[in-house]
Coordinates of C-alpha atoms and ligand atoms in Angstrom, one line a residue:
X250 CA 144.3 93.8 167.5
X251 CA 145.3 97.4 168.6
X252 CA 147.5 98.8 165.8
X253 CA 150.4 99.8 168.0
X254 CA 150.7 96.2 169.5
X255 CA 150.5 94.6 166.1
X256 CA 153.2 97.0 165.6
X257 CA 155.2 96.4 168.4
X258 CA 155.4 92.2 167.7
X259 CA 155.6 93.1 163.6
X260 CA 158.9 94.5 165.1
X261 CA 159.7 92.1 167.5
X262 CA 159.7 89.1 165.5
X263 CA 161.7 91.0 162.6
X264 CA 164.4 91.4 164.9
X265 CA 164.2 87.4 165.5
X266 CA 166.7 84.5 164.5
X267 CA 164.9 81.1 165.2
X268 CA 161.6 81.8 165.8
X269 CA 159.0 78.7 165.4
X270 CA 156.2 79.0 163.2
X271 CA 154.3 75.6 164.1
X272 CA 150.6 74.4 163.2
X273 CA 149.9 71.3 165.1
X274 CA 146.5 69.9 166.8
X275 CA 147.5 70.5 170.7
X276 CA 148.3 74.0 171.2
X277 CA 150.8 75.4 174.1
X278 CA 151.2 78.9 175.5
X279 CA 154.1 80.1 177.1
X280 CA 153.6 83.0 178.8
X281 CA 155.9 85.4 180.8
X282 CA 154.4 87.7 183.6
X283 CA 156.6 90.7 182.9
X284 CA 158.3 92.1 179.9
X285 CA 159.3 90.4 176.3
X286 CA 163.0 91.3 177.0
X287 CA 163.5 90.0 180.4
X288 CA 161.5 86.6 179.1
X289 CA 163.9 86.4 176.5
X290 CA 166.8 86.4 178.1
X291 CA 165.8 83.6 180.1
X292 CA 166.9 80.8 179.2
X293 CA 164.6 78.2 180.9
X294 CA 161.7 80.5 179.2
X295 CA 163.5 79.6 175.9
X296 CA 164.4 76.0 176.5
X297 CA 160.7 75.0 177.2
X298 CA 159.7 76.8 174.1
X299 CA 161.6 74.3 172.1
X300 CA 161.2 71.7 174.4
X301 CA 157.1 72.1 173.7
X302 CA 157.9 72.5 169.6
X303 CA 160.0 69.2 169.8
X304 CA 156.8 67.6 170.3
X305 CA 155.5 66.9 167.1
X306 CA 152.0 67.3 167.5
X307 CA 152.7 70.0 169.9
X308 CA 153.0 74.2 169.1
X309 CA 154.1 76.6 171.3
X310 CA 153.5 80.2 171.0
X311 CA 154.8 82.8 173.5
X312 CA 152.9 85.8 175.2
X313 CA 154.1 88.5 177.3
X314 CA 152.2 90.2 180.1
X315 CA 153.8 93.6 178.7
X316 CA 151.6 93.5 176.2
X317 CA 148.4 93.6 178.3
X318 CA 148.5 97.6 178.1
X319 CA 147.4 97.6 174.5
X320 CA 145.3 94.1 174.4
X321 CA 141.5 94.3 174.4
X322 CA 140.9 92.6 178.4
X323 CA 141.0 89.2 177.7
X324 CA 142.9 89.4 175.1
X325 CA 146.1 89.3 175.3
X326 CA 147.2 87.7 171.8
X327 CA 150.5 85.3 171.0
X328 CA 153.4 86.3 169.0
X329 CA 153.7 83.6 166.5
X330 CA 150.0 83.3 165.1
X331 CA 148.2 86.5 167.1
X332 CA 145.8 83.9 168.7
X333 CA 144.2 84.8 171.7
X334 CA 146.7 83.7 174.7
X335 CA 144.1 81.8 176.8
X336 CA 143.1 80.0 173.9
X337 CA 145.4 76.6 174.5
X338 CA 145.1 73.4 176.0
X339 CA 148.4 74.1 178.0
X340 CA 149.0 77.6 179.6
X341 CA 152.3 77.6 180.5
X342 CA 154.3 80.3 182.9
X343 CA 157.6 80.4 183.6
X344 CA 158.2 82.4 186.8
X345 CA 162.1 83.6 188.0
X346 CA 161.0 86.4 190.6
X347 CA 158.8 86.5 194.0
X348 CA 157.9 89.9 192.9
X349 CA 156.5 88.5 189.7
X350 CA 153.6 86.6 192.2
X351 CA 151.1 89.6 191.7
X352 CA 152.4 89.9 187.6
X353 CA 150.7 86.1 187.9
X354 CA 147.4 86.9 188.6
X355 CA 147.4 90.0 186.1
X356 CA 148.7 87.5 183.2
X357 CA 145.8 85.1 183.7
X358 CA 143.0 87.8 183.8
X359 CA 145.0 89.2 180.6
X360 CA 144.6 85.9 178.8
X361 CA 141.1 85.5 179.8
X362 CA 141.4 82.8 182.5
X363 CA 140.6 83.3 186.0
X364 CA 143.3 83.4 188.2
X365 CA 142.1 80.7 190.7
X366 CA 142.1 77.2 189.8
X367 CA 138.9 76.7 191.9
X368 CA 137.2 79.0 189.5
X369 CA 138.2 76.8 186.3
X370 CA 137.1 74.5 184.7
X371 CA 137.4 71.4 182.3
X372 CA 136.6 74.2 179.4
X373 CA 139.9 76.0 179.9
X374 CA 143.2 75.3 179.4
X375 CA 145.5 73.0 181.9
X376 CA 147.6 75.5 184.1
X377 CA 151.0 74.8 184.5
X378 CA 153.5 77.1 186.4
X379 CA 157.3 76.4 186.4
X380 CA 160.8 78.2 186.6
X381 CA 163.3 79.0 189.4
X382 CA 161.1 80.0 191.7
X383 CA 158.9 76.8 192.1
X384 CA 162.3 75.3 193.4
X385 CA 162.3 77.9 196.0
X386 CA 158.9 78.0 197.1
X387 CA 156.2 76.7 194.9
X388 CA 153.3 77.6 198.3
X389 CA 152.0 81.2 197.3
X390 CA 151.7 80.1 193.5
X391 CA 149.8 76.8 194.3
X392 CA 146.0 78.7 194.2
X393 CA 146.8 80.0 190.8
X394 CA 148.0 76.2 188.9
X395 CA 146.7 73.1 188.3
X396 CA 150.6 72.2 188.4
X397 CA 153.5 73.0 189.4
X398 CA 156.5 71.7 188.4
X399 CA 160.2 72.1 190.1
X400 CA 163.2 71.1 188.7
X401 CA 164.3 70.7 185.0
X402 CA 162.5 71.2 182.8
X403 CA 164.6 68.8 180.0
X404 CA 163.1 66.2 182.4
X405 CA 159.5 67.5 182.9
X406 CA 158.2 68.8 179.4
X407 CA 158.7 65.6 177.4
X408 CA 156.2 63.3 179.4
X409 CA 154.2 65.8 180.4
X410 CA 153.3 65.9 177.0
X411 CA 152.9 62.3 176.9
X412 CA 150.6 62.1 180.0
X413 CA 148.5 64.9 178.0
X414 CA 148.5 62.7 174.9
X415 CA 147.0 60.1 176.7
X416 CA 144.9 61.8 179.1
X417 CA 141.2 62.2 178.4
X418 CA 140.7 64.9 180.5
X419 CA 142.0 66.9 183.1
X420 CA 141.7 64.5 186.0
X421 CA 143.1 61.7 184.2
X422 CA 145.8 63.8 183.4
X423 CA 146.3 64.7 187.1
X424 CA 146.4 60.8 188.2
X425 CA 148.9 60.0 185.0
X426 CA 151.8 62.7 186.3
X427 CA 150.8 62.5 190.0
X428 CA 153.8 61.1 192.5
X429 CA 156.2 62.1 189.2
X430 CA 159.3 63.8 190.1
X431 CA 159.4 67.2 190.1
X432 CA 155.7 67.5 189.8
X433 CA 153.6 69.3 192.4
X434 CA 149.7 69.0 191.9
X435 CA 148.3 71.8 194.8
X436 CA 144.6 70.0 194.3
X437 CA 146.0 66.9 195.4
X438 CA 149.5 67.1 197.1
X439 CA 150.2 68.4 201.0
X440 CA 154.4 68.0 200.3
X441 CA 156.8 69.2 197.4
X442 CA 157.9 66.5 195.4
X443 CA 161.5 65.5 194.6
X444 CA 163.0 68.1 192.1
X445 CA 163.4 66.5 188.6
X446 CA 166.9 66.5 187.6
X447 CA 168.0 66.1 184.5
X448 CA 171.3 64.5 183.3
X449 CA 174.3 66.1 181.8
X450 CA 173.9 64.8 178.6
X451 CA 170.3 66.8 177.9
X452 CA 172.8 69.6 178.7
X453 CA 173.4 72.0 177.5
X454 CA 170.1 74.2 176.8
X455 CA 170.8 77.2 174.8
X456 CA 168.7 79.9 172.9
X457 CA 166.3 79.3 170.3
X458 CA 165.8 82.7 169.6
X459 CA 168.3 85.6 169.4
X460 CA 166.3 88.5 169.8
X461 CA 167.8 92.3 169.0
X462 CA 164.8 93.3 172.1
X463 CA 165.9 91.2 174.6
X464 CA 167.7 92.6 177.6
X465 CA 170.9 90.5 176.1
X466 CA 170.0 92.1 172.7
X467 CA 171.9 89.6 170.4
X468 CA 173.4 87.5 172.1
X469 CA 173.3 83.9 172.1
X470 CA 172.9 82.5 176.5
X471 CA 174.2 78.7 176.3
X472 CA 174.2 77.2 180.1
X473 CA 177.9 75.9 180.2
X474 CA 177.3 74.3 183.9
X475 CA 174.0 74.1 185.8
X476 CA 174.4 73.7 190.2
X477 CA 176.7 75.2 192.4
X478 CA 179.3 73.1 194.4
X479 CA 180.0 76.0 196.3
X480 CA 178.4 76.0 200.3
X481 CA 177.2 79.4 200.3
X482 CA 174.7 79.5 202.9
X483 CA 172.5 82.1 201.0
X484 CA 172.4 80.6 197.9
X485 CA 169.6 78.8 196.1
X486 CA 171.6 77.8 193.2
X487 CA 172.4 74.6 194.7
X488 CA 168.4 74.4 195.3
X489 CA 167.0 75.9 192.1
X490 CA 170.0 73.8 189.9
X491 CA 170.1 70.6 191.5
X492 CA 174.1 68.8 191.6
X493 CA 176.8 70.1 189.5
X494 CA 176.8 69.4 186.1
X495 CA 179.8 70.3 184.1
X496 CA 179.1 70.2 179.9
X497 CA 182.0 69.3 178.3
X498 CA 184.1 72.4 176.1
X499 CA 183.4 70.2 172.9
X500 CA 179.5 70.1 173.8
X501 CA 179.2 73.9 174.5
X502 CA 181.5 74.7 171.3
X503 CA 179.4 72.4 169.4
X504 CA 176.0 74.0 170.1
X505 CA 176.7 77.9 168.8
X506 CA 175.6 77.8 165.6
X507 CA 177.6 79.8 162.8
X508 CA 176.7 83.4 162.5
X509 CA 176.7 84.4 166.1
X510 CA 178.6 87.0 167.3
X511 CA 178.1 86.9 170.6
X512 CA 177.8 84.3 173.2
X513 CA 176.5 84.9 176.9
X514 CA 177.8 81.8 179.3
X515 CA 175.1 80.9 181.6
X516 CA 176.0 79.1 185.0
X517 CA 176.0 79.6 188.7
X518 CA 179.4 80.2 189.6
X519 CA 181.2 80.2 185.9
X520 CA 184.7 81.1 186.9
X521 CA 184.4 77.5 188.5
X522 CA 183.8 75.8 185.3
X523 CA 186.6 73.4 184.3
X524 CA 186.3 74.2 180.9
X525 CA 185.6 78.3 181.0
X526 CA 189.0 79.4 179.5
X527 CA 189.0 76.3 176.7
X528 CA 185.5 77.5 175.4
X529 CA 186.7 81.5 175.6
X530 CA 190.0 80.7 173.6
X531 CA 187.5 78.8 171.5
X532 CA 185.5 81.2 170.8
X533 CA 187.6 84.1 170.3
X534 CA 189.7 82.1 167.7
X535 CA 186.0 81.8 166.0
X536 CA 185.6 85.7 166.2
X537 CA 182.8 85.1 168.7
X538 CA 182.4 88.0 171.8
X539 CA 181.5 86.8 175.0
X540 CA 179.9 87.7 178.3
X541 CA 179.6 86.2 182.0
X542 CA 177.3 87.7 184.1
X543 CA 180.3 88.0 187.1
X544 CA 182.9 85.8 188.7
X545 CA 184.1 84.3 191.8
X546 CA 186.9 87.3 192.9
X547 CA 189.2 83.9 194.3
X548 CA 188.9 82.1 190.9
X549 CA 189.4 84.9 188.4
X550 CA 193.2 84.6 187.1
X551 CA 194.8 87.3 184.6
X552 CA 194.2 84.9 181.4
X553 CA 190.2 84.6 182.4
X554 CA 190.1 88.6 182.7
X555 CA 192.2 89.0 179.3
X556 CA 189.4 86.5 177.7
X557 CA 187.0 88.7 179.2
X558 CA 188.3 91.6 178.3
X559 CA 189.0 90.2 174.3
X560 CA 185.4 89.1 174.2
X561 CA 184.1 92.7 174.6
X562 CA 183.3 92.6 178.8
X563 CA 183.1 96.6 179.7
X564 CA 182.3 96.0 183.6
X565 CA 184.4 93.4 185.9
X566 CA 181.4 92.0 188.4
X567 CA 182.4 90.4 191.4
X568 CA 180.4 89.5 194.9
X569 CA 181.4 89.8 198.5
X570 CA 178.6 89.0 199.8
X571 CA 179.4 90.1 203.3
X572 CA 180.1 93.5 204.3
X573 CA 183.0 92.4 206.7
X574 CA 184.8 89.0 206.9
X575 CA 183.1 87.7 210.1
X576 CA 179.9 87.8 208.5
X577 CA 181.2 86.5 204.7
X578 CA 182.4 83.4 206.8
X579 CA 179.2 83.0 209.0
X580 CA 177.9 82.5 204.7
X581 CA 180.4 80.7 204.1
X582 CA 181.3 82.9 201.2
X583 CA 185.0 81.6 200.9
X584 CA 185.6 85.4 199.6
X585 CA 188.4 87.1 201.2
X586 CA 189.9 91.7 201.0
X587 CA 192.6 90.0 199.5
X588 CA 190.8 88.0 196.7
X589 CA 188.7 91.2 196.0
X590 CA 191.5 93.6 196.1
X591 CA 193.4 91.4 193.7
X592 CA 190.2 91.8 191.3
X593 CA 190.1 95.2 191.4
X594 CA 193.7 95.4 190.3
X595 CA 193.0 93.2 187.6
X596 CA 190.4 95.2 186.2
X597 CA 192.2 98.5 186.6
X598 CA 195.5 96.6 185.1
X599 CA 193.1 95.0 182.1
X600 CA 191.4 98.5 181.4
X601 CA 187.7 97.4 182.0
X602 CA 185.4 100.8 181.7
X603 CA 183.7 99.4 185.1
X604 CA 184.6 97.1 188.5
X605 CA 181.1 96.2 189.9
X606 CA 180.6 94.5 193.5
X607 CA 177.4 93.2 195.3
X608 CA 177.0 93.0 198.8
X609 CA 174.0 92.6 201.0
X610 CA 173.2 94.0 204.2
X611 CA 170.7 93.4 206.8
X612 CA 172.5 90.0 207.3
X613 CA 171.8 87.8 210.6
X614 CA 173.8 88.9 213.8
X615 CA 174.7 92.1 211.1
X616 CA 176.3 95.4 213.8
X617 CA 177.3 98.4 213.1
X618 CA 181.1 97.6 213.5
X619 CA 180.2 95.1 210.2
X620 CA 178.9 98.0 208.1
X621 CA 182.2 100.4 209.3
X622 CA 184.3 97.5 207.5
X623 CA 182.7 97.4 204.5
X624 CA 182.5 101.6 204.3
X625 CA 186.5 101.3 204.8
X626 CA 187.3 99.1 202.2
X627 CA 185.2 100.5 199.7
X628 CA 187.8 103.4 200.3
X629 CA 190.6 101.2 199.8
X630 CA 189.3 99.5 196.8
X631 CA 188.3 102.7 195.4
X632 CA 192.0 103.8 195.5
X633 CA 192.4 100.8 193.1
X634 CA 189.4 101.6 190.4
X635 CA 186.2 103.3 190.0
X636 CA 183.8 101.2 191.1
X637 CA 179.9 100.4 191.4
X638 CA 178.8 99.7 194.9
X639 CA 175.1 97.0 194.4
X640 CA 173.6 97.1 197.8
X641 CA 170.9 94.8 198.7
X642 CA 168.8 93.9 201.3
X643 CA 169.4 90.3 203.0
X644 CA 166.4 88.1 202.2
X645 CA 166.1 84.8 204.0
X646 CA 165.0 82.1 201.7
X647 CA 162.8 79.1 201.8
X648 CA 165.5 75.8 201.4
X649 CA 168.3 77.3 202.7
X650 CA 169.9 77.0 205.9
X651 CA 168.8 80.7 206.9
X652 CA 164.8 79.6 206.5
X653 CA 164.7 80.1 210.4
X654 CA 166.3 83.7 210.6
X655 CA 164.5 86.7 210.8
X656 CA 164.3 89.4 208.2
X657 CA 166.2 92.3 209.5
X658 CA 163.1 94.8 209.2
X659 CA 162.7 98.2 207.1
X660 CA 163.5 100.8 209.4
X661 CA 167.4 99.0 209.9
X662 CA 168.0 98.3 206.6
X663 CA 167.2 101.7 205.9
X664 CA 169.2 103.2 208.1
X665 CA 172.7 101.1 206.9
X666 CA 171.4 102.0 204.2
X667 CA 171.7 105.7 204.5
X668 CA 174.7 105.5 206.0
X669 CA 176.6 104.1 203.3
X670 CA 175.0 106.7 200.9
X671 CA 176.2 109.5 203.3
X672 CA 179.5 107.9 204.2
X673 CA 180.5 107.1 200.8
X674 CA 179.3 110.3 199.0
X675 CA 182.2 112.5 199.0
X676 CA 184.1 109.6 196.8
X677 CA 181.6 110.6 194.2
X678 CA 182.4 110.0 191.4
X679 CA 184.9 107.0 191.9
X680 CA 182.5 105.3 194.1
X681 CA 178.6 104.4 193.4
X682 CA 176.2 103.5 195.3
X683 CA 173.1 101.9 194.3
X684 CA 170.6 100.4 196.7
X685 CA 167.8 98.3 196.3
X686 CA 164.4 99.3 198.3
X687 CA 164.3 98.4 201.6
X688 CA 160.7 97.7 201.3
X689 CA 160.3 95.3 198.3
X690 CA 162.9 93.1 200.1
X691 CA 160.1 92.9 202.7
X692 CA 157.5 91.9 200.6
X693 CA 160.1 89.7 198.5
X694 CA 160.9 87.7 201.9
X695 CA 157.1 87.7 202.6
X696 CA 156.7 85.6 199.1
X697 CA 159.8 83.7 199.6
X698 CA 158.4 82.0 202.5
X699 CA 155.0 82.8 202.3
X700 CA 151.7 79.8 202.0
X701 CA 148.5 80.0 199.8
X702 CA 147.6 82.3 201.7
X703 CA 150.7 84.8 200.5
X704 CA 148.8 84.0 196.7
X705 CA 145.1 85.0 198.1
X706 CA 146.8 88.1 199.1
X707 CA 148.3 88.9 195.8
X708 CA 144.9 88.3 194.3
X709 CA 144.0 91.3 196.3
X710 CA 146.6 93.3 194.5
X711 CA 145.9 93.3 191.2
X712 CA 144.9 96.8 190.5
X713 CA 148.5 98.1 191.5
X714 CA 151.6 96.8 194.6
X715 CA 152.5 99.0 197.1
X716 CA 154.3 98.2 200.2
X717 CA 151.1 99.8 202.5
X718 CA 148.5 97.9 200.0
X719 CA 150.7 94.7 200.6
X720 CA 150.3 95.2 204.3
X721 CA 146.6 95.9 204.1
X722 CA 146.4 92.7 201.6
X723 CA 148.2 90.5 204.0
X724 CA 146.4 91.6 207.2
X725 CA 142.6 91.0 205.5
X726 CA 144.0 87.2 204.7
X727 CA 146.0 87.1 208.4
X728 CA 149.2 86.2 207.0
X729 CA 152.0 87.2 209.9
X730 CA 154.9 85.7 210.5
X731 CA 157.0 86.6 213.5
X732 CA 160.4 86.3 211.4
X733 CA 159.1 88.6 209.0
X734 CA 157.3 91.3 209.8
X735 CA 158.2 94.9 208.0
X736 CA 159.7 96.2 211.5
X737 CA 161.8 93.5 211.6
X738 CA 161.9 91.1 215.4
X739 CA 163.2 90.9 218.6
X740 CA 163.9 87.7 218.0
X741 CA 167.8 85.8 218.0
X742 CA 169.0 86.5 214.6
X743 CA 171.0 82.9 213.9
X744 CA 172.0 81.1 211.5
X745 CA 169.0 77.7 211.2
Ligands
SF4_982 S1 176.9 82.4 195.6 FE1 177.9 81.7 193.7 S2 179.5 80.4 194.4 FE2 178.1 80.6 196.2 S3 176.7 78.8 196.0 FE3 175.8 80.6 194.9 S4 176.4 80.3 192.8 FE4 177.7 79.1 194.0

């Protein structure tokens, strides 16, 4: 192995707590198609790890696409034991991201597989994708995995491994899990299955490893409440989580081990957990910091932001969503000025070092007049505090209600775009603006409700993304779809 990437995991795994160092006869690999830090501040990424290691005659060992730039091709080695990646009877990847679809193809071809399941065989290992986005759309990843699975993975992992105990071979394996929900076999299956839900009391799933390299360096991410009750039209969290599912403050409290010193609360919307300010009392009495990753601005209260703000917060985060009220209703959003003006005061009051908001733009039946009332209460809430603008472009997702509406096309997003840059400039400093590209929400929305055919055209893209190469791509495998094309449509924008 290259010296600089033995190295780099030598460090890695020294700034580990709970690593697993496992011999057993049936070997997993869980692998991550983008960097070690992202993957480990995922929690599903982790939660499958020790799912797998339950297993007793099962070991899982991790590998990171990262580390493809220093690996011989083929290569690409595991952390725990340095074995070749592709070397398993499972390869397992957990995919978050649409933009990750083309990091998919690399990983394989890193670990010495070939990327198309029709080009595999009974010789190599059983290729199983999972992770948010199989809940979303599982289509462009189905000529990459023998299977796919959607849903939870507390329900999917423990008789997968079964069916693999008992399976002689691949096919048998395939007829053992076949019709099982949450289990989606491309070979075999022309419909998504039933997501697999699991019940609240597998919950809560929590780190095995705290990792000083992870993008949460540190901390330790326990999922307090997995679903959403909330309606928001855009939202997949009520897709990719399944029902609410509320763990009990005793649970949660029970499950951070001693020596942390920080916890990260995972969950949709966690300012609607019951039980948010009992576990954050909790926790500070235990000299434990703490971290959300935002909150609902119509939920927040002064004793959530002090427990906040006493477990070591710096930036208050909160989501409008909409750029004016009409079009935060059409998402049914349930954000009002006055929720998010009462935010901002509570963050200037509370002395946070930073007030974040999130909006999108581009947003079906979206005018000008909508953009003019976001740009004039930025001003006003700038009066208030400081504040981070997130701008994003609008993309329409598979199993939502706004499958049927039409991206809003590049050349518009980019010009709201530019106008809230130019229109919001002279509050520089008090007011940032940072934009996501217009362009990658294109290709993004392409994936997000894309077919096979959206995979084939990643396969084409291996040797480096670009929003021309992903046109070119797209066109040689004649993907179009009227609703989202780069120049947006002529078409009604509603909501389906
Ligand atoms: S946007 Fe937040 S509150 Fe709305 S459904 Fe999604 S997670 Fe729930």
């Amino acid at each position: 192995m290259d010296r600089r990437l033995r190295r780099r995991i030598q460090d890695r795994l020294e700034g580990e707590r709970g690593t697993i160092y496992k011999d057993a006869p049936l070997r997993v690999t869980l692998a991550y198609p983008n960097t070690y830090a992202v993957a480990m501040a995922s929690l599903g990424f982790q939660t499958v790890y020790r799912l797998f290691n339950e297993e007793p005659d099962f070991a899982c060992e991790r590998a990171f696409l990262e580390d493809a730039d220093l690996a011989a091709p083929g290569r690409l080695p595991t952390y725990e034991s340095g074995r070749a990646a592709g070397n398993a009877h499972i390869f397992a990847i957990s995919v978050a991201f649409e933009l990750d679809l083309v990091n998919i193809v690399r990983l394989l071809r890193a670990a010495g597989l070939e990327p198309l399941r029709s080009e595999r065989d009974e010789s190599d290992p059983l290729v199983v994708i999972g992770g948010p986005l199989t809940s979303s759309n599982p289509w462009p990843l189905a000529p990459f995995a023998d299977v796919i699975l959607i849903g939870d993975g507390e329900e999917t992992v423990p008789w997968m491994a079964e069916a693999y105990r008992q399976a002689e071979d691949k096919a048998a394996f395939l007829d053992l899990v076949e019709g099982a929900p949450g289990v989606f076999l491309p070979d075999r299956d022309e419909r998504e299955p039933r997501w697999a839900t699991a019940p609240v009391e597998k919950l809560p799933v929590y780190s095995q490893i705290i990792s000083r390299h992870s993008e949460f360096p540190g901390v330790f991410l326990i999922e307090a409440e997995r679903g959403c009750p909330r309606p928001c039209t855009f939202c997949l969290a009520r897709v990719m989580y399944g029902p609410t599912r509320n763990v009990t403050a005793e649970r949660v409290l029970a499950a951070v081990p001693e020596g942390v010193e920080k916890v990260g609360l995972v969950g949709a919307a966690l300012s609607d957990y019951p039980f948010v300010k009992q576990v954050g009392h909790a926790l500070l009495e235990r000299g434990i910091r703490l971290s959300v990753s935002s909150v609902r601005a119509d939920r927040v209260d002064r004793e959530l932001a002090e427990i906040l703000k006493a477990g070591g917060l710096r930036t208050f985060t909160v989501a409008a969503d909409g750029p004016s009220q009409r079009l935060r209703d059409l998402l049914k959003k349930q954000i009002s000025e006055e929720h998010l003006l009462g935010a901002a005061e509570l963050a200037r009051e509370l002395g946070f070092k930073g007030f974040k908001l999130y909006q999108m733009i581009g947003l079906p039946t979206e005018s000008d007049e909508d953009i003019t009332e976001m740009i004039e209460f930025i001003k006003r809430l700038a009066q208030i505090t400081p504040l981070t603008l997130g701008v994003s472009p609008f993309v329409p997702k598979r199993n939502t209600p706004h499958f049927g509406d039409v991206f809003a096309g590049v050349r518009q997003i980019d010009a709201r775009l530019k106008r809230i840059q130019k229109e919001l400039r002279r509050l520089r400093p008090r007011v940032e603006v940072r934009s996501t590209s217009a362009k990658w929400a294109w290709i993004e929305a392409v994936i997000a409700r894309g077919g096979p055919e959206v995979g084939h055209a990643a396969l084409l893209l291996e040797e480096g993304e670009s929003y021309p190469r992903w046109k070119k791509a797209l066109a040689e495998v004649g993907w179009d779809n009227p609703l989202t094309r780069p120049e947006g449509a002529s078409l009604p924008l509603v909501v389906g």
